[in-house]
């Protein structure tokens, strides 16, 4: 059973049901029921047209649900509209569904959470981590969003800013390795640039391309995480870097700066440096200052502290870090890095070990554990 195929088909099937008049919550339930049925049936009897099969079964599941609902009488005429057997149209509905989920009746944060869960395929835990909130809080937010759009016709697409936020979070989850969605997010953002003329759309595409260009160098053969400063830059995809820089330059020339353009500018400065030692950290700090003004994000401030530590020394970075909430994700790992640069190996080793316990994924946990072990070994050698 190819679960990746099921994941790729889900948005299109969901979009078909929504266009046929199903409210979002009921359509999502019907599609999930159809996926369960596919997992049961397909190994022994795979269909010739996977999407057509899923659309037919999901529509039947939806009709079964509506017949049992108090609105049955108003919806009985839909029974005759069941899709006929045969190949489904080869139409990519995913981007359209992103806009439909960003419905005006939802707040931007709720629209993002709902889309990530229903279309992006992310778990509630992954979404909560991206939003820096407890999993229970995010579960309630998603449930409220479903209730809000229950019974609402999706004929008013949401705004571009919300769709960009969703695409960015999907890309980040794919890039982290938890869910392989990075290439899909890039594909959809390319589509968006073709239909929406806005510098922030181009800024997001440039940012994705510049990050994706480094993907092959981010992990060792054993799956271990390789920090940016230690990556083999010859493995970076120069074609993607050149494309990302060209797109970014065109966006910046329009003088309508946004957060994705600023983030892409930082990524471009990293990509432009022949070696880690030649990175223009002073200019990177300046771009982070712009990002802080644009977003006020605590995560941006955390990344800025790292850049300050590189540009002005570890003590300056620690001073910037001291102004932030210690509960921020990766705060402890950043503190460990800055203390190591400051020469305090004992504190750095302890913090690396502490950060490893808080790591959001196995690759990061292993990397931080190795960092702690490296410093402890170095301290031991010096003592002897």
Coordinates of C-alpha atoms in Angstrom, one line a residue:
X1 CA 0.0 0.0 0.0
X2 CA 1.5 3.3 -1.1
X3 CA 0.5 5.7 1.7
X4 CA 2.4 8.5 -0.1
X5 CA 0.0 8.1 -3.0
X6 CA -3.0 8.3 -0.7
X7 CA -1.6 11.5 0.9
X8 CA -1.0 13.1 -2.5
X9 CA -4.6 12.3 -3.7
X10 CA -6.4 13.5 -0.5
X11 CA -6.5 17.3 -1.3
X12 CA -8.0 16.7 -4.8
X13 CA -10.6 14.3 -3.4
X14 CA -11.5 16.7 -0.6
X15 CA -11.8 19.6 -3.1
X16 CA -14.2 17.6 -5.3
X17 CA -16.6 16.9 -2.3
X18 CA -16.5 20.6 -1.3
X19 CA -17.3 21.8 -4.8
X20 CA -20.2 19.4 -4.9
X21 CA -21.7 21.1 -1.8
X22 CA -20.4 19.1 1.1
X23 CA -19.5 21.2 4.1
X24 CA -15.9 21.0 5.0
X25 CA -16.1 19.0 8.3
X26 CA -18.3 16.3 6.8
X27 CA -16.2 16.2 3.6
X28 CA -13.0 15.7 5.6
X29 CA -14.7 12.9 7.6
X30 CA -15.9 11.2 4.4
X31 CA -12.5 11.4 2.8
X32 CA -10.8 9.9 5.9
X33 CA -13.4 7.0 5.9
X34 CA -12.5 6.5 2.2
X35 CA -8.8 6.3 3.0
X36 CA -9.4 3.7 5.7
X37 CA -11.4 1.7 3.1
X38 CA -8.6 2.0 0.6
X39 CA -6.1 0.7 3.1
X40 CA -8.4 -2.3 3.6
X41 CA -9.3 -3.0 -0.1
X42 CA -6.4 -1.9 -2.3
X43 CA -3.7 -4.4 -1.3
X44 CA -5.9 -7.3 -2.7
X45 CA -7.7 -5.3 -5.4
X46 CA -5.9 -2.1 -6.5
X47 CA -8.1 0.2 -8.6
X48 CA -7.1 1.3 -12.1
X49 CA -8.0 4.9 -11.3
X50 CA -7.0 5.6 -7.6
X51 CA -8.5 9.2 -7.5
X52 CA -11.7 8.2 -9.2
X53 CA -12.1 5.3 -6.7
X54 CA -11.5 7.6 -3.7
X55 CA -13.9 10.3 -5.0
X56 CA -16.7 7.7 -5.5
X57 CA -16.2 6.0 -2.1
X58 CA -15.9 9.3 -0.3
X59 CA -19.0 10.7 -1.9
X60 CA -20.9 7.6 -0.9
X61 CA -19.6 8.0 2.7
X62 CA -20.7 11.6 2.7
X63 CA -24.2 10.7 1.4
X64 CA -24.5 8.0 4.1
X65 CA -23.6 10.6 6.7
X66 CA -26.0 13.2 5.4
X67 CA -28.9 10.7 5.2
X68 CA -28.5 10.1 8.9
X69 CA -28.4 13.9 9.6
X70 CA -31.4 16.1 10.4
X71 CA -30.7 17.9 7.1
X72 CA -31.4 14.7 5.1
X73 CA -34.6 16.0 3.4
X74 CA -32.7 19.0 2.0
X75 CA -29.9 16.9 0.6
X76 CA -31.6 13.9 -0.8
X77 CA -31.5 15.3 -4.3
X78 CA -27.7 14.9 -4.2
X79 CA -28.0 11.1 -4.3
X80 CA -28.5 11.3 -8.0
X81 CA -25.3 13.3 -8.4
X82 CA -23.0 10.5 -7.4
X83 CA -19.9 10.6 -9.7
X84 CA -20.0 8.0 -12.5
X85 CA -17.4 5.3 -12.5
X86 CA -14.3 5.9 -14.6
X87 CA -11.2 8.1 -14.6
X88 CA -11.4 11.3 -12.6
X89 CA -10.3 14.6 -14.3
X90 CA -6.6 15.2 -14.0
X91 CA -6.9 18.5 -12.3
X92 CA -4.7 19.7 -9.4
X93 CA -7.1 21.0 -6.8
X94 CA -4.6 21.4 -4.0
X95 CA -3.8 25.1 -4.3
X96 CA -7.5 26.0 -4.8
X97 CA -8.2 24.0 -1.6
X98 CA -5.6 26.0 0.3
X99 CA -7.5 29.2 -0.6
X100 CA -10.9 27.7 0.2
X101 CA -9.7 26.6 3.7
X102 CA -8.4 30.2 4.3
X103 CA -12.1 31.2 4.6
X104 CA -13.1 34.7 5.6
X105 CA -15.2 33.3 8.5
X106 CA -12.0 32.0 10.2
X107 CA -9.2 34.0 11.8
X108 CA -5.9 33.7 10.0
X109 CA -4.4 31.5 12.7
X110 CA -7.4 29.1 12.7
X111 CA -7.4 29.0 8.9
X112 CA -3.7 28.0 8.9
X113 CA -4.2 25.3 11.6
X114 CA -7.2 23.8 9.8
X115 CA -5.5 23.7 6.4
X116 CA -2.3 22.2 7.8
X117 CA -4.4 19.5 9.5
X118 CA -6.9 18.7 6.7
X119 CA -4.8 19.4 3.5
X120 CA -1.2 19.4 4.6
X121 CA -1.6 16.1 6.5
X122 CA 0.3 17.3 9.5
X123 CA -0.5 16.0 13.0
X124 CA -1.9 18.3 15.7
X125 CA 1.3 17.9 17.6
X126 CA 3.4 19.2 14.6
X127 CA 1.1 22.1 14.1
X128 CA 1.2 23.0 17.8
X129 CA 5.0 22.9 17.8
X130 CA 5.0 25.3 14.8
X131 CA 2.7 27.7 16.7
X132 CA 4.6 27.4 20.0
X133 CA 1.4 26.3 21.9
X134 CA 0.4 23.2 23.8
X135 CA -1.0 20.3 21.7
X136 CA -4.3 20.5 23.6
X137 CA -4.7 24.2 22.8
X138 CA -4.1 23.5 19.1
X139 CA -6.6 20.6 19.1
X140 CA -9.3 22.9 20.5
X141 CA -8.4 25.6 17.9
X142 CA -8.8 23.1 15.0
X143 CA -12.0 21.8 16.5
X144 CA -13.4 25.3 16.7
X145 CA -12.4 26.0 13.1
X146 CA -14.2 22.9 11.9
X147 CA -17.3 24.0 13.8
X148 CA -17.1 27.5 12.4
X149 CA -17.0 26.3 8.8
X150 CA -19.5 23.4 9.3
X151 CA -22.4 24.1 6.9
X152 CA -20.6 27.0 5.2
X153 CA -20.3 27.0 1.5
X154 CA -16.7 27.5 0.4
X155 CA -17.4 30.1 -2.3
X156 CA -15.3 32.9 -0.8
X157 CA -11.6 32.2 -1.0
X158 CA -9.3 33.5 1.8
X159 CA -6.5 36.0 1.5
X160 CA -3.0 35.4 0.0
X161 CA -1.2 36.1 3.3
X162 CA -2.9 33.2 5.1
X163 CA -2.1 30.8 2.2
X164 CA 1.5 31.9 2.3
X165 CA 1.7 31.2 6.0
X166 CA 0.3 27.7 5.4
X167 CA 2.7 27.0 2.6
X168 CA 5.7 28.1 4.7
X169 CA 4.8 25.9 7.6
X170 CA 4.2 22.9 5.4
X171 CA 7.6 23.5 3.8
X172 CA 9.2 23.7 7.2
X173 CA 7.7 20.4 8.3
X174 CA 8.8 18.8 5.1
X175 CA 12.3 20.3 5.3
X176 CA 12.7 19.0 8.9
X177 CA 12.3 15.5 7.6
X178 CA 9.2 14.7 9.8
X179 CA 6.9 14.7 6.7
X180 CA 8.2 14.9 3.2
X181 CA 6.2 17.9 2.0
X182 CA 9.0 20.4 1.1
X183 CA 8.9 19.7 -2.7
X184 CA 5.1 19.8 -2.7
X185 CA 5.1 23.2 -0.9
X186 CA 7.6 24.5 -3.6
X187 CA 5.4 23.2 -6.4
X188 CA 2.3 24.9 -5.0
X189 CA 4.2 28.2 -4.4
X190 CA 5.4 28.1 -8.0
X191 CA 1.8 27.8 -9.1
X192 CA 0.9 30.7 -6.8
X193 CA 3.5 33.0 -8.4
X194 CA 1.9 32.3 -11.8
X195 CA -1.5 33.6 -10.6
X196 CA -0.7 36.2 -7.9
X197 CA 1.5 39.2 -8.6
X198 CA 2.8 40.0 -5.2
X199 CA 6.5 40.4 -4.0
X200 CA 5.8 38.4 -0.9
X201 CA 4.8 35.4 -3.0
X202 CA 8.1 35.7 -4.8
X203 CA 9.9 36.2 -1.5
X204 CA 8.5 32.9 -0.2
X205 CA 9.4 31.0 -3.3
X206 CA 13.0 32.4 -3.2
X207 CA 13.2 31.5 0.5
X208 CA 12.1 27.9 -0.2
X209 CA 14.5 27.5 -3.1
X210 CA 17.5 28.8 -1.1
X211 CA 16.8 26.5 1.8
X212 CA 16.0 23.5 -0.4
X213 CA 19.3 24.0 -2.3
X214 CA 21.1 23.0 0.9
X215 CA 19.0 19.9 1.6
X216 CA 21.5 17.3 0.3
X217 CA 24.2 18.6 2.6
X218 CA 22.1 18.8 5.8
X219 CA 22.4 15.1 6.8
X220 CA 25.3 12.7 7.0
X221 CA 25.1 9.2 5.5
X222 CA 24.0 7.8 8.9
X223 CA 21.2 10.3 9.0
X224 CA 23.0 12.6 11.5
X225 CA 22.3 16.4 11.3
X226 CA 25.1 18.6 9.8
X227 CA 25.0 22.2 11.0
X228 CA 25.2 24.9 8.3
X229 CA 28.7 25.9 9.2
X230 CA 29.9 22.3 8.7
X231 CA 28.1 21.5 5.5
X232 CA 30.0 20.6 2.3
X233 CA 29.1 23.6 0.2
X234 CA 30.0 21.9 -3.0
X235 CA 26.9 19.7 -2.4
X236 CA 24.6 22.8 -2.4
X237 CA 22.4 23.0 -5.6
X238 CA 23.8 26.1 -7.4
X239 CA 21.0 26.0 -9.9
X240 CA 18.4 26.4 -7.2
X241 CA 20.5 29.1 -5.5
X242 CA 20.8 31.1 -8.7
X243 CA 17.1 30.9 -9.3
X244 CA 16.2 31.8 -5.7
X245 CA 18.6 34.9 -5.8
X246 CA 17.2 36.1 -9.1
X247 CA 13.6 35.8 -7.9
X248 CA 14.5 37.6 -4.6
X249 CA 16.3 40.5 -6.4
X250 CA 13.2 41.1 -8.6
X251 CA 11.0 41.1 -5.5
X252 CA 13.2 43.5 -3.5
X253 CA 13.4 45.8 -6.5
X254 CA 9.6 46.5 -6.1
X255 CA 10.4 48.1 -2.7
X256 CA 7.5 46.4 -0.8
X257 CA 9.5 44.5 1.8
X258 CA 7.9 41.7 3.7
X259 CA 9.0 39.0 6.1
X260 CA 9.5 36.3 3.5
X261 CA 11.7 38.6 1.4
X262 CA 13.8 39.5 4.5
X263 CA 14.2 35.8 5.4
X264 CA 15.2 35.0 1.8
X265 CA 17.8 37.8 1.9
X266 CA 19.4 36.1 5.0
X267 CA 19.4 32.8 3.2
X268 CA 21.0 34.4 0.1
X269 CA 23.8 35.8 2.3
X270 CA 24.5 32.3 3.6
X271 CA 24.4 30.9 0.1
X272 CA 26.7 33.6 -1.2
X273 CA 29.5 32.9 1.3
X274 CA 32.2 30.6 -0.1
X275 CA 33.0 29.4 3.4
X276 CA 31.3 29.7 6.8
X277 CA 34.1 32.0 7.9
X278 CA 33.4 34.4 5.1
X279 CA 29.7 34.8 5.9
X280 CA 28.6 38.5 6.1
X281 CA 27.2 38.3 9.6
X282 CA 27.0 42.1 10.0
X283 CA 24.6 42.3 7.1
X284 CA 22.7 39.3 8.4
X285 CA 22.1 41.0 11.7
X286 CA 20.8 44.1 9.8
X287 CA 18.3 41.8 8.0
X288 CA 17.2 40.3 11.3
X289 CA 16.6 43.8 12.7
X290 CA 14.3 44.3 9.7
X291 CA 12.6 41.0 10.5
X292 CA 12.1 41.9 14.1
X293 CA 10.4 45.2 13.0
X294 CA 8.2 43.4 10.6
X295 CA 7.1 40.5 12.8
X296 CA 8.1 41.0 16.4
X297 CA 8.6 37.2 16.5
X298 CA 10.4 35.7 19.5
X299 CA 11.8 33.0 17.1
X300 CA 13.3 35.7 14.9
X301 CA 14.8 37.3 18.0
X302 CA 16.3 34.0 19.0
X303 CA 17.9 33.6 15.5
X304 CA 19.1 37.2 15.7
X305 CA 21.0 36.4 19.0
X306 CA 22.9 33.7 17.1
X307 CA 23.8 36.2 14.4
X308 CA 24.8 38.8 16.9
X309 CA 27.1 36.2 18.5
X310 CA 28.8 35.7 15.2
X311 CA 29.0 39.3 14.2
X312 CA 29.9 40.9 17.6
X313 CA 31.2 38.1 19.7
X314 CA 29.7 35.5 22.0
X315 CA 29.2 37.9 24.9
X316 CA 27.1 40.2 22.8
X317 CA 25.0 37.2 21.6
X318 CA 24.4 36.0 25.2
X319 CA 23.3 39.5 26.1
X320 CA 20.8 39.5 23.3
X321 CA 19.7 36.0 24.3
X322 CA 19.2 37.1 28.0
X323 CA 16.3 39.4 26.8
X324 CA 14.3 36.4 25.6
X325 CA 11.9 33.8 27.2
X326 CA 13.9 30.7 28.2
X327 CA 11.0 28.5 27.3
X328 CA 11.4 29.2 23.6
X329 CA 12.0 26.1 21.4
X330 CA 15.8 25.7 20.8
X331 CA 16.6 28.5 23.3
X332 CA 18.7 26.0 25.3
X333 CA 20.6 24.8 22.2
X334 CA 21.4 28.4 21.2
X335 CA 22.6 29.2 24.7
X336 CA 24.8 26.1 24.6
X337 CA 26.3 27.3 21.2
X338 CA 27.0 30.8 22.5
X339 CA 28.6 29.5 25.8
X340 CA 30.8 27.2 23.8
X341 CA 32.0 30.2 21.6
X342 CA 32.6 32.1 24.8
X343 CA 34.9 29.3 26.1
X344 CA 32.6 28.0 28.9
X345 CA 32.7 24.3 27.9
X346 CA 31.2 23.0 31.1
X347 CA 28.1 25.1 30.8
X348 CA 27.9 24.5 27.1
X349 CA 28.1 20.7 27.6
X350 CA 25.4 20.8 30.3
X351 CA 23.1 22.9 28.1
X352 CA 23.6 20.7 25.0
X353 CA 22.5 17.7 27.0
X354 CA 19.5 19.6 28.3
X355 CA 18.6 20.7 24.8
X356 CA 18.8 17.1 23.6
X357 CA 16.0 16.1 26.0
X358 CA 13.8 18.9 24.5
X359 CA 14.6 18.2 20.8
X360 CA 11.6 18.0 18.5
X361 CA 13.0 15.1 16.4
X362 CA 15.4 12.3 16.6
X363 CA 18.0 13.8 14.3
X364 CA 18.3 17.0 16.3
X365 CA 18.4 15.0 19.6
X366 CA 21.2 12.9 18.3
X367 CA 23.2 15.9 17.1
X368 CA 22.8 17.7 20.4
X369 CA 23.8 14.6 22.4
X370 CA 26.9 14.3 20.2
X371 CA 27.8 17.9 20.9
X372 CA 27.5 17.4 24.6
X373 CA 29.7 14.3 24.4
X374 CA 32.3 16.1 22.3
X375 CA 32.7 18.9 24.8
X376 CA 32.8 16.5 27.7
X377 CA 35.6 14.5 26.0
X378 CA 37.4 17.7 25.2
X379 CA 37.2 18.8 28.8
X380 CA 38.4 15.4 30.0
X381 CA 41.4 15.5 27.6
X382 CA 42.4 19.0 28.9
X383 CA 42.2 17.9 32.5
X384 CA 44.6 15.0 31.8

